[in-house]
Amino acid sequence: MKPKSLHLNLKYVLNSLLVILLLLAFSINGKAQCGGDVLIDNESFESGWGIWNSGGVDAFRSASNANTGSYSVDIQDNSGVASSFYTNSLDLSAYTSINVNFSYLAISMDNANEDFWLQISTDGGTNFTTFTTYAQSIDFNNNVRENESVTITGPFTSTTQLRFLCDASGNADDVYIDDVVICGTLPGPCSGGITSFPYTEGFESGWGAWTQLAIDDFDWINQSGGTPSSGTGPSSANEGSQYIYVEASSPNYSSKVTIIDGPCIDLSAETELLLTLIIICTERGSGCRRL
């Protein structure tokens, strides 16, 4: 029994090492493909669609003309959405730009009027904008594999979609797309931000380096004196004459969000951080959240 037990243990260890090596290879490959940026998705369509979806009968996984492996996606004809495939809604709001890398092979595209498009939507697929057009005899020739890299600059949203759409003339006009890699570029290091300390902001002459974000439901208010709602705020600023506040009662409570965005603060030369702020919150029924 001992040899059998040892054999099973070794098999378990070897399988575990294989899984670790595969995960490590995927991680290294993803970083290499993205050149240090963030790997958002890498799809070769070998086992399905992944984050991609067929738009209809003229977009399907094909066991022909793959760049790697056995499968690619074939888009054909000019049937509108039915000749396309598109991603799920992706939260790309954190990225300043994305890079879309893919391989494609066109067959029987007849002339420069037969092409395909890479499109983007920032409203969950309701509206798409064509970012790049690939036309036969201008951008590619039939039966010649092309490897493409496209950089799209933001801003993006939490419901961003990408789409490939064929604009040919029949079912014999095909574009085979494979190995689609999406990489994202995050904002760079702090530039033009706060580098001198101590840094203070009392909002006496406006918003300073702080900004209201447009993606929220309503804005903060720069105020002097008391707040309009009785019994819900201070009668004056803690120092000076100005402070900022939000009206947290109806109609804003409890479903709405308001965001004020602070400046980039460069702490690369600092060893400690002390954050001090004065919060005045008067509880009336719903309660206050305190830091």
PDB file of C-alpha atoms in Angstrom:
ATOM      1  CA  MET A   1       0.000   0.000   0.000  1.00  0.00           C
ATOM      2  CA  LYS A   2       2.873   2.363   0.724  1.00  0.00           C
ATOM      3  CA  PRO A   3       4.121   2.556  -2.883  1.00  0.00           C
ATOM      4  CA  LYS A   4       0.579   3.279  -4.067  1.00  0.00           C
ATOM      5  CA  SER A   5       0.130   5.973  -1.443  1.00  0.00           C
ATOM      6  CA  LEU A   6       3.452   7.563  -2.401  1.00  0.00           C
ATOM      7  CA  HIS A   7       2.527   7.457  -6.089  1.00  0.00           C
ATOM      8  CA  LEU A   8      -0.775   9.252  -5.437  1.00  0.00           C
ATOM      9  CA  ASN A   9       0.948  11.906  -3.358  1.00  0.00           C
ATOM     10  CA  LEU A  10       3.544  12.539  -6.049  1.00  0.00           C
ATOM     11  CA  LYS A  11       0.812  12.773  -8.666  1.00  0.00           C
ATOM     12  CA  TYR A  12      -1.017  15.330  -6.531  1.00  0.00           C
ATOM     13  CA  VAL A  13       2.164  17.373  -6.085  1.00  0.00           C
ATOM     14  CA  LEU A  14       2.996  17.248  -9.794  1.00  0.00           C
ATOM     15  CA  ASN A  15      -0.535  18.329 -10.738  1.00  0.00           C
ATOM     16  CA  SER A  16      -0.335  21.190  -8.249  1.00  0.00           C
ATOM     17  CA  LEU A  17       2.997  22.307  -9.683  1.00  0.00           C
ATOM     18  CA  LEU A  18       1.531  22.157 -13.184  1.00  0.00           C
ATOM     19  CA  VAL A  19      -1.354  24.421 -12.164  1.00  0.00           C
ATOM     20  CA  ILE A  20       1.064  26.895 -10.560  1.00  0.00           C
ATOM     21  CA  LEU A  21       3.275  26.911 -13.653  1.00  0.00           C
ATOM     22  CA  LEU A  22       0.278  27.459 -15.938  1.00  0.00           C
ATOM     23  CA  LEU A  23      -0.947  30.370 -13.789  1.00  0.00           C
ATOM     24  CA  LEU A  24       2.557  31.851 -13.732  1.00  0.00           C
ATOM     25  CA  ALA A  25       2.866  31.487 -17.507  1.00  0.00           C
ATOM     26  CA  PHE A  26      -0.508  33.197 -17.993  1.00  0.00           C
ATOM     27  CA  SER A  27       0.543  36.068 -15.713  1.00  0.00           C
ATOM     28  CA  ILE A  28       3.900  36.554 -17.473  1.00  0.00           C
ATOM     29  CA  ASN A  29       2.257  36.282 -20.900  1.00  0.00           C
ATOM     30  CA  GLY A  30      -0.384  38.850 -19.960  1.00  0.00           C
ATOM     31  CA  LYS A  31       2.242  41.334 -18.741  1.00  0.00           C
ATOM     32  CA  ALA A  32       4.328  40.788 -21.867  1.00  0.00           C
ATOM     33  CA  GLN A  33       1.348  41.345 -24.143  1.00  0.00           C
ATOM     34  CA  CYS A  34       0.384  44.525 -22.344  1.00  0.00           C
ATOM     35  CA  GLY A  35       3.876  45.951 -21.965  1.00  0.00           C
ATOM     36  CA  GLY A  36       3.444  46.681 -18.258  1.00  0.00           C
ATOM     37  CA  ASP A  37      -0.171  47.858 -18.508  1.00  0.00           C
ATOM     38  CA  VAL A  38      -3.113  45.988 -17.019  1.00  0.00           C
ATOM     39  CA  LEU A  39      -4.380  42.894 -18.826  1.00  0.00           C
ATOM     40  CA  ILE A  40      -8.160  43.305 -19.017  1.00  0.00           C
ATOM     41  CA  ASP A  41      -8.939  40.296 -21.199  1.00  0.00           C
ATOM     42  CA  ASN A  42      -7.215  37.771 -23.455  1.00  0.00           C
ATOM     43  CA  GLU A  43      -9.508  35.661 -25.632  1.00  0.00           C
ATOM     44  CA  SER A  44      -8.622  33.027 -28.230  1.00  0.00           C
ATOM     45  CA  PHE A  45     -12.178  31.590 -28.474  1.00  0.00           C
ATOM     46  CA  GLU A  46     -10.930  28.041 -27.982  1.00  0.00           C
ATOM     47  CA  SER A  47     -13.516  27.052 -25.386  1.00  0.00           C
ATOM     48  CA  GLY A  48     -16.242  29.617 -26.002  1.00  0.00           C
ATOM     49  CA  TRP A  49     -16.888  33.326 -26.260  1.00  0.00           C
ATOM     50  CA  GLY A  50     -15.464  34.487 -22.927  1.00  0.00           C
ATOM     51  CA  ILE A  51     -16.541  38.109 -22.386  1.00  0.00           C
ATOM     52  CA  TRP A  52     -17.606  38.365 -26.055  1.00  0.00           C
ATOM     53  CA  ASN A  53     -21.062  37.745 -27.538  1.00  0.00           C
ATOM     54  CA  SER A  54     -22.363  36.973 -31.025  1.00  0.00           C
ATOM     55  CA  GLY A  55     -24.598  39.655 -32.500  1.00  0.00           C
ATOM     56  CA  GLY A  56     -26.459  37.163 -34.715  1.00  0.00           C
ATOM     57  CA  VAL A  57     -26.307  34.554 -37.452  1.00  0.00           C
ATOM     58  CA  ASP A  58     -23.408  36.164 -39.340  1.00  0.00           C
ATOM     59  CA  ALA A  59     -21.004  36.105 -36.377  1.00  0.00           C
ATOM     60  CA  PHE A  60     -19.940  32.708 -35.060  1.00  0.00           C
ATOM     61  CA  ARG A  61     -17.011  30.700 -33.725  1.00  0.00           C
ATOM     62  CA  SER A  62     -15.284  28.905 -36.568  1.00  0.00           C
ATOM     63  CA  ALA A  63     -12.851  25.988 -36.586  1.00  0.00           C
ATOM     64  CA  SER A  64     -11.058  27.621 -39.521  1.00  0.00           C
ATOM     65  CA  ASN A  65      -8.335  30.219 -40.019  1.00  0.00           C
ATOM     66  CA  ALA A  66      -7.339  30.580 -36.374  1.00  0.00           C
ATOM     67  CA  ASN A  67      -4.177  32.472 -35.559  1.00  0.00           C
ATOM     68  CA  THR A  68      -3.423  30.133 -32.652  1.00  0.00           C
ATOM     69  CA  GLY A  69      -5.233  27.004 -31.557  1.00  0.00           C
ATOM     70  CA  SER A  70      -8.222  25.836 -33.574  1.00  0.00           C
ATOM     71  CA  TYR A  71     -10.921  28.495 -33.286  1.00  0.00           C
ATOM     72  CA  SER A  72     -11.481  32.075 -34.416  1.00  0.00           C
ATOM     73  CA  VAL A  73     -14.593  34.246 -34.857  1.00  0.00           C
ATOM     74  CA  ASP A  74     -15.986  34.587 -38.379  1.00  0.00           C
ATOM     75  CA  ILE A  75     -17.936  37.762 -39.199  1.00  0.00           C
ATOM     76  CA  GLN A  76     -19.486  37.996 -42.664  1.00  0.00           C
ATOM     77  CA  ASP A  77     -22.003  39.796 -44.886  1.00  0.00           C
ATOM     78  CA  ASN A  78     -23.454  43.218 -43.945  1.00  0.00           C
ATOM     79  CA  SER A  79     -26.366  42.269 -41.708  1.00  0.00           C
ATOM     80  CA  GLY A  80     -25.821  45.055 -39.182  1.00  0.00           C
ATOM     81  CA  VAL A  81     -25.713  43.812 -35.594  1.00  0.00           C
ATOM     82  CA  ALA A  82     -26.074  40.216 -36.825  1.00  0.00           C
ATOM     83  CA  SER A  83     -22.663  40.604 -38.535  1.00  0.00           C
ATOM     84  CA  SER A  84     -20.954  41.645 -35.304  1.00  0.00           C
ATOM     85  CA  PHE A  85     -19.622  40.383 -32.000  1.00  0.00           C
ATOM     86  CA  TYR A  86     -19.249  42.530 -28.901  1.00  0.00           C
ATOM     87  CA  THR A  87     -18.047  42.456 -25.300  1.00  0.00           C
ATOM     88  CA  ASN A  88     -20.065  42.459 -22.134  1.00  0.00           C
ATOM     89  CA  SER A  89     -20.264  45.850 -20.453  1.00  0.00           C
ATOM     90  CA  LEU A  90     -16.812  46.465 -18.960  1.00  0.00           C
ATOM     91  CA  ASP A  91     -15.928  48.850 -16.150  1.00  0.00           C
ATOM     92  CA  LEU A  92     -13.064  50.769 -17.785  1.00  0.00           C
ATOM     93  CA  SER A  93     -13.631  54.004 -15.866  1.00  0.00           C
ATOM     94  CA  ALA A  94     -10.251  53.744 -14.090  1.00  0.00           C
ATOM     95  CA  TYR A  95      -8.249  53.687 -17.346  1.00  0.00           C
ATOM     96  CA  THR A  96      -6.951  56.656 -19.318  1.00  0.00           C
ATOM     97  CA  SER A  97      -6.632  54.548 -22.474  1.00  0.00           C
ATOM     98  CA  ILE A  98      -7.031  50.970 -23.661  1.00  0.00           C
ATOM     99  CA  ASN A  99      -5.143  49.006 -26.264  1.00  0.00           C
ATOM    100  CA  VAL A 100      -6.911  46.397 -28.400  1.00  0.00           C
ATOM    101  CA  ASN A 101      -4.632  43.829 -30.035  1.00  0.00           C
ATOM    102  CA  PHE A 102      -5.982  41.210 -32.432  1.00  0.00           C
ATOM    103  CA  SER A 103      -5.138  39.022 -35.416  1.00  0.00           C
ATOM    104  CA  TYR A 104      -7.357  38.796 -38.492  1.00  0.00           C
ATOM    105  CA  LEU A 105      -7.527  37.140 -41.879  1.00  0.00           C
ATOM    106  CA  ALA A 106      -9.904  38.326 -44.627  1.00  0.00           C
ATOM    107  CA  ILE A 107     -11.217  36.078 -47.384  1.00  0.00           C
ATOM    108  CA  SER A 108     -13.123  37.104 -50.517  1.00  0.00           C
ATOM    109  CA  MET A 109     -13.598  40.746 -49.562  1.00  0.00           C
ATOM    110  CA  ASP A 110     -14.154  42.162 -53.044  1.00  0.00           C
ATOM    111  CA  ASN A 111     -13.116  45.836 -52.985  1.00  0.00           C
ATOM    112  CA  ALA A 112     -12.442  48.893 -50.830  1.00  0.00           C
ATOM    113  CA  ASN A 113     -16.153  49.232 -50.097  1.00  0.00           C
ATOM    114  CA  GLU A 114     -16.022  45.929 -48.240  1.00  0.00           C
ATOM    115  CA  ASP A 115     -14.584  46.465 -44.809  1.00  0.00           C
ATOM    116  CA  PHE A 116     -15.022  45.834 -41.101  1.00  0.00           C
ATOM    117  CA  TRP A 117     -15.063  48.169 -38.113  1.00  0.00           C
ATOM    118  CA  LEU A 118     -13.860  48.310 -34.539  1.00  0.00           C
ATOM    119  CA  GLN A 119     -16.445  50.243 -32.542  1.00  0.00           C
ATOM    120  CA  ILE A 120     -16.870  51.448 -28.965  1.00  0.00           C
ATOM    121  CA  SER A 121     -19.896  52.228 -26.800  1.00  0.00           C
ATOM    122  CA  THR A 122     -19.835  53.971 -23.416  1.00  0.00           C
ATOM    123  CA  ASP A 123     -23.544  53.549 -22.685  1.00  0.00           C
ATOM    124  CA  GLY A 124     -23.857  49.786 -22.435  1.00  0.00           C
ATOM    125  CA  GLY A 125     -24.291  49.163 -26.157  1.00  0.00           C
ATOM    126  CA  THR A 126     -27.145  51.575 -26.859  1.00  0.00           C
ATOM    127  CA  ASN A 127     -24.956  53.647 -29.182  1.00  0.00           C
ATOM    128  CA  PHE A 128     -21.683  52.686 -30.883  1.00  0.00           C
ATOM    129  CA  THR A 129     -19.051  54.918 -32.463  1.00  0.00           C
ATOM    130  CA  THR A 130     -16.753  53.543 -35.171  1.00  0.00           C
ATOM    131  CA  PHE A 131     -13.179  54.019 -34.000  1.00  0.00           C
ATOM    132  CA  THR A 132     -11.290  52.298 -36.835  1.00  0.00           C
ATOM    133  CA  THR A 133     -12.251  51.082 -40.314  1.00  0.00           C
ATOM    134  CA  TYR A 134     -10.336  48.316 -42.111  1.00  0.00           C
ATOM    135  CA  ALA A 135     -10.937  48.318 -45.880  1.00  0.00           C
ATOM    136  CA  GLN A 136      -9.867  45.709 -48.428  1.00  0.00           C
ATOM    137  CA  SER A 137      -6.897  46.789 -50.650  1.00  0.00           C
ATOM    138  CA  ILE A 138      -6.279  49.794 -48.358  1.00  0.00           C
ATOM    139  CA  ASP A 139      -5.688  48.267 -44.934  1.00  0.00           C
ATOM    140  CA  PHE A 140      -5.452  44.583 -45.850  1.00  0.00           C
ATOM    141  CA  ASN A 141      -5.394  42.095 -48.706  1.00  0.00           C
ATOM    142  CA  ASN A 142      -7.304  38.853 -48.899  1.00  0.00           C
ATOM    143  CA  ASN A 143      -5.627  35.723 -47.553  1.00  0.00           C
ATOM    144  CA  VAL A 144      -2.882  37.727 -45.808  1.00  0.00           C
ATOM    145  CA  ARG A 145      -2.877  37.590 -42.013  1.00  0.00           C
ATOM    146  CA  GLU A 146      -2.665  40.920 -40.228  1.00  0.00           C
ATOM    147  CA  ASN A 147      -1.831  41.660 -36.573  1.00  0.00           C
ATOM    148  CA  GLU A 148      -3.340  44.890 -35.398  1.00  0.00           C
ATOM    149  CA  SER A 149      -2.863  47.107 -32.341  1.00  0.00           C
ATOM    150  CA  VAL A 150      -5.271  49.978 -31.657  1.00  0.00           C
ATOM    151  CA  THR A 151      -5.081  52.540 -28.837  1.00  0.00           C
ATOM    152  CA  ILE A 152      -8.336  54.158 -27.735  1.00  0.00           C
ATOM    153  CA  THR A 153      -8.165  57.151 -25.409  1.00  0.00           C
ATOM    154  CA  GLY A 154     -10.754  57.654 -22.650  1.00  0.00           C
ATOM    155  CA  PRO A 155     -12.671  58.746 -20.755  1.00  0.00           C
ATOM    156  CA  PHE A 156     -14.510  55.457 -20.392  1.00  0.00           C
ATOM    157  CA  THR A 157     -17.438  54.381 -18.245  1.00  0.00           C
ATOM    158  CA  SER A 158     -18.469  51.403 -16.149  1.00  0.00           C
ATOM    159  CA  THR A 159     -20.609  50.203 -19.086  1.00  0.00           C
ATOM    160  CA  THR A 160     -18.084  50.357 -21.938  1.00  0.00           C
ATOM    161  CA  GLN A 161     -18.411  47.837 -24.773  1.00  0.00           C
ATOM    162  CA  LEU A 162     -16.231  47.026 -27.782  1.00  0.00           C
ATOM    163  CA  ARG A 163     -17.594  45.617 -31.030  1.00  0.00           C
ATOM    164  CA  PHE A 164     -16.279  44.217 -34.320  1.00  0.00           C
ATOM    165  CA  LEU A 165     -18.756  44.602 -37.199  1.00  0.00           C
ATOM    166  CA  CYS A 166     -18.474  43.338 -40.783  1.00  0.00           C
ATOM    167  CA  ASP A 167     -19.623  45.519 -43.688  1.00  0.00           C
ATOM    168  CA  ALA A 168     -19.259  43.258 -46.725  1.00  0.00           C
ATOM    169  CA  SER A 169     -21.837  42.075 -49.279  1.00  0.00           C
ATOM    170  CA  GLY A 170     -22.518  38.361 -48.764  1.00  0.00           C
ATOM    171  CA  ASN A 171     -21.949  35.235 -46.743  1.00  0.00           C
ATOM    172  CA  ALA A 172     -18.879  34.377 -48.803  1.00  0.00           C
ATOM    173  CA  ASP A 173     -17.135  37.553 -47.588  1.00  0.00           C
ATOM    174  CA  ASP A 174     -15.456  36.673 -44.298  1.00  0.00           C
ATOM    175  CA  VAL A 175     -13.151  38.175 -41.706  1.00  0.00           C
ATOM    176  CA  TYR A 176     -11.680  35.735 -39.186  1.00  0.00           C
ATOM    177  CA  ILE A 177     -10.651  37.443 -35.933  1.00  0.00           C
ATOM    178  CA  ASP A 178      -8.581  35.738 -33.249  1.00  0.00           C
ATOM    179  CA  ASP A 179      -6.438  36.346 -30.148  1.00  0.00           C
ATOM    180  CA  VAL A 180      -8.115  39.556 -28.984  1.00  0.00           C
ATOM    181  CA  VAL A 181      -6.149  41.088 -26.111  1.00  0.00           C
ATOM    182  CA  ILE A 182      -7.426  44.172 -24.272  1.00  0.00           C
ATOM    183  CA  CYS A 183      -4.957  46.131 -22.127  1.00  0.00           C
ATOM    184  CA  GLY A 184      -5.661  49.151 -19.943  1.00  0.00           C
ATOM    185  CA  THR A 185      -3.437  52.102 -19.029  1.00  0.00           C
ATOM    186  CA  LEU A 186      -3.938  53.538 -15.545  1.00  0.00           C
ATOM    187  CA  PRO A 187      -3.195  57.197 -14.699  1.00  0.00           C
ATOM    188  CA  GLY A 188       0.482  58.004 -14.334  1.00  0.00           C
ATOM    189  CA  PRO A 189       2.286  59.154 -11.192  1.00  0.00           C
ATOM    190  CA  CYS A 190       1.312  62.355  -9.452  1.00  0.00           C
ATOM    191  CA  SER A 191       1.918  65.332 -11.743  1.00  0.00           C
ATOM    192  CA  GLY A 192       1.145  68.950 -10.955  1.00  0.00           C
ATOM    193  CA  GLY A 193      -0.302  68.012  -7.561  1.00  0.00           C
ATOM    194  CA  ILE A 194       0.433  68.958  -3.964  1.00  0.00           C
ATOM    195  CA  THR A 195       4.146  68.660  -3.136  1.00  0.00           C
ATOM    196  CA  SER A 196       4.566  71.235  -0.329  1.00  0.00           C
ATOM    197  CA  PHE A 197       3.471  70.431   3.231  1.00  0.00           C
ATOM    198  CA  PRO A 198       1.640  71.047   5.460  1.00  0.00           C
ATOM    199  CA  TYR A 199      -1.197  71.417   2.965  1.00  0.00           C
ATOM    200  CA  THR A 200      -4.448  73.040   4.101  1.00  0.00           C
ATOM    201  CA  GLU A 201      -7.706  73.911   2.356  1.00  0.00           C
ATOM    202  CA  GLY A 202     -10.441  75.919   4.078  1.00  0.00           C
ATOM    203  CA  PHE A 203     -12.398  76.745   0.885  1.00  0.00           C
ATOM    204  CA  GLU A 204     -12.265  80.467   1.692  1.00  0.00           C
ATOM    205  CA  SER A 205     -11.701  81.591  -1.893  1.00  0.00           C
ATOM    206  CA  GLY A 206     -13.457  78.816  -3.772  1.00  0.00           C
ATOM    207  CA  TRP A 207     -12.632  75.173  -4.296  1.00  0.00           C
ATOM    208  CA  GLY A 208      -8.845  75.426  -4.404  1.00  0.00           C
ATOM    209  CA  ALA A 209      -7.428  72.268  -5.983  1.00  0.00           C
ATOM    210  CA  TRP A 210     -10.634  70.307  -5.331  1.00  0.00           C
ATOM    211  CA  THR A 211     -13.178  69.622  -8.080  1.00  0.00           C
ATOM    212  CA  GLN A 212     -16.800  68.591  -8.371  1.00  0.00           C
ATOM    213  CA  LEU A 213     -17.207  65.345 -10.296  1.00  0.00           C
ATOM    214  CA  ALA A 214     -19.767  65.191 -13.095  1.00  0.00           C
ATOM    215  CA  ILE A 215     -20.496  61.479 -12.660  1.00  0.00           C
ATOM    216  CA  ASP A 216     -22.442  61.876  -9.392  1.00  0.00           C
ATOM    217  CA  ASP A 217     -26.045  62.923  -8.688  1.00  0.00           C
ATOM    218  CA  PHE A 218     -25.615  66.407  -7.211  1.00  0.00           C
ATOM    219  CA  ASP A 219     -22.914  68.835  -6.024  1.00  0.00           C
ATOM    220  CA  TRP A 220     -21.330  69.938  -2.783  1.00  0.00           C
ATOM    221  CA  ILE A 221     -22.013  73.547  -1.780  1.00  0.00           C
ATOM    222  CA  ASN A 222     -19.519  76.195  -0.643  1.00  0.00           C
ATOM    223  CA  GLN A 223     -21.325  77.960   2.201  1.00  0.00           C
ATOM    224  CA  SER A 224     -20.982  80.681   4.813  1.00  0.00           C
ATOM    225  CA  GLY A 225     -23.255  81.020   7.838  1.00  0.00           C
ATOM    226  CA  GLY A 226     -25.763  78.303   8.622  1.00  0.00           C
ATOM    227  CA  THR A 227     -27.250  75.641   6.366  1.00  0.00           C
ATOM    228  CA  PRO A 228     -30.751  76.148   4.928  1.00  0.00           C
ATOM    229  CA  SER A 229     -32.235  73.089   6.673  1.00  0.00           C
ATOM    230  CA  SER A 230     -32.953  73.940  10.294  1.00  0.00           C
ATOM    231  CA  GLY A 231     -31.039  71.950  12.899  1.00  0.00           C
ATOM    232  CA  THR A 232     -28.937  69.946  10.442  1.00  0.00           C
ATOM    233  CA  GLY A 233     -25.652  71.811  10.192  1.00  0.00           C
ATOM    234  CA  PRO A 234     -23.308  74.383  11.721  1.00  0.00           C
ATOM    235  CA  SER A 235     -24.148  78.036  12.265  1.00  0.00           C
ATOM    236  CA  SER A 236     -20.743  79.084  10.927  1.00  0.00           C
ATOM    237  CA  ALA A 237     -17.395  77.752   9.670  1.00  0.00           C
ATOM    238  CA  ASN A 238     -14.910  76.238  12.090  1.00  0.00           C
ATOM    239  CA  GLU A 239     -12.428  78.920  11.027  1.00  0.00           C
ATOM    240  CA  GLY A 240     -12.725  81.743   8.535  1.00  0.00           C
ATOM    241  CA  SER A 241     -16.142  82.172   6.968  1.00  0.00           C
ATOM    242  CA  GLN A 242     -16.510  79.350   4.424  1.00  0.00           C
ATOM    243  CA  TYR A 243     -17.054  75.602   4.566  1.00  0.00           C
ATOM    244  CA  ILE A 244     -18.483  72.957   2.235  1.00  0.00           C
ATOM    245  CA  TYR A 245     -21.546  70.850   2.878  1.00  0.00           C
ATOM    246  CA  VAL A 246     -24.107  68.603   1.242  1.00  0.00           C
ATOM    247  CA  GLU A 247     -27.861  68.568   1.732  1.00  0.00           C
ATOM    248  CA  ALA A 248     -28.309  64.985   2.925  1.00  0.00           C
ATOM    249  CA  SER A 249     -32.053  65.109   3.580  1.00  0.00           C
ATOM    250  CA  SER A 250     -34.883  64.790   1.036  1.00  0.00           C
ATOM    251  CA  PRO A 251     -34.723  64.552  -1.927  1.00  0.00           C
ATOM    252  CA  ASN A 252     -31.100  63.365  -1.704  1.00  0.00           C
ATOM    253  CA  TYR A 253     -31.393  60.867   1.143  1.00  0.00           C
ATOM    254  CA  SER A 254     -30.777  57.980   0.767  1.00  0.00           C
ATOM    255  CA  SER A 255     -30.286  57.022  -2.862  1.00  0.00           C
ATOM    256  CA  LYS A 256     -28.111  59.831  -4.254  1.00  0.00           C
ATOM    257  CA  VAL A 257     -24.344  60.252  -4.301  1.00  0.00           C
ATOM    258  CA  THR A 258     -22.217  63.395  -4.371  1.00  0.00           C
ATOM    259  CA  ILE A 259     -18.446  63.402  -4.858  1.00  0.00           C
ATOM    260  CA  ILE A 260     -15.801  66.092  -4.487  1.00  0.00           C
ATOM    261  CA  ASP A 261     -12.425  65.024  -5.834  1.00  0.00           C
ATOM    262  CA  GLY A 262      -9.242  66.036  -4.053  1.00  0.00           C
ATOM    263  CA  PRO A 263      -5.953  66.920  -5.748  1.00  0.00           C
ATOM    264  CA  CYS A 264      -3.116  64.512  -6.424  1.00  0.00           C
ATOM    265  CA  ILE A 265      -0.903  64.555  -3.322  1.00  0.00           C
ATOM    266  CA  ASP A 266       2.699  63.475  -3.851  1.00  0.00           C
ATOM    267  CA  LEU A 267       3.837  61.662  -0.698  1.00  0.00           C
ATOM    268  CA  SER A 268       6.848  59.982  -2.288  1.00  0.00           C
ATOM    269  CA  ALA A 269       9.289  61.977  -0.133  1.00  0.00           C
ATOM    270  CA  GLU A 270       7.260  61.689   3.087  1.00  0.00           C
ATOM    271  CA  THR A 271       7.383  59.061   5.827  1.00  0.00           C
ATOM    272  CA  GLU A 272       4.139  59.857   7.661  1.00  0.00           C
ATOM    273  CA  LEU A 273       0.672  61.110   6.812  1.00  0.00           C
ATOM    274  CA  LEU A 274      -1.686  62.914   9.197  1.00  0.00           C
ATOM    275  CA  LEU A 275      -5.132  63.803   7.849  1.00  0.00           C
ATOM    276  CA  THR A 276      -7.217  66.225   9.896  1.00  0.00           C
ATOM    277  CA  LEU A 277     -10.713  67.391   9.005  1.00  0.00           C
ATOM    278  CA  ILE A 278     -13.601  68.936  10.914  1.00  0.00           C
ATOM    279  CA  ILE A 279     -16.961  67.210  10.456  1.00  0.00           C
ATOM    280  CA  ILE A 280     -20.156  68.694  11.853  1.00  0.00           C
ATOM    281  CA  CYS A 281     -23.118  66.357  11.648  1.00  0.00           C
ATOM    282  CA  THR A 282     -26.436  66.906  13.391  1.00  0.00           C
ATOM    283  CA  GLU A 283     -28.523  63.768  13.735  1.00  0.00           C
ATOM    284  CA  ARG A 284     -32.178  63.931  12.825  1.00  0.00           C
ATOM    285  CA  GLY A 285     -33.865  60.536  12.627  1.00  0.00           C
ATOM    286  CA  SER A 286     -31.739  58.859   9.962  1.00  0.00           C
ATOM    287  CA  GLY A 287     -28.496  59.413  11.883  1.00  0.00           C
ATOM    288  CA  CYS A 288     -25.033  60.544  10.803  1.00  0.00           C
ATOM    289  CA  ARG A 289     -22.027  58.654   9.664  1.00  0.00           C
ATOM    290  CA  ARG A 290     -18.870  59.819  11.393  1.00  0.00           C
ATOM    291  CA  LEU A 291     -15.205  59.241  10.618  1.00  0.00           C
TER     292      LEU A 291
END
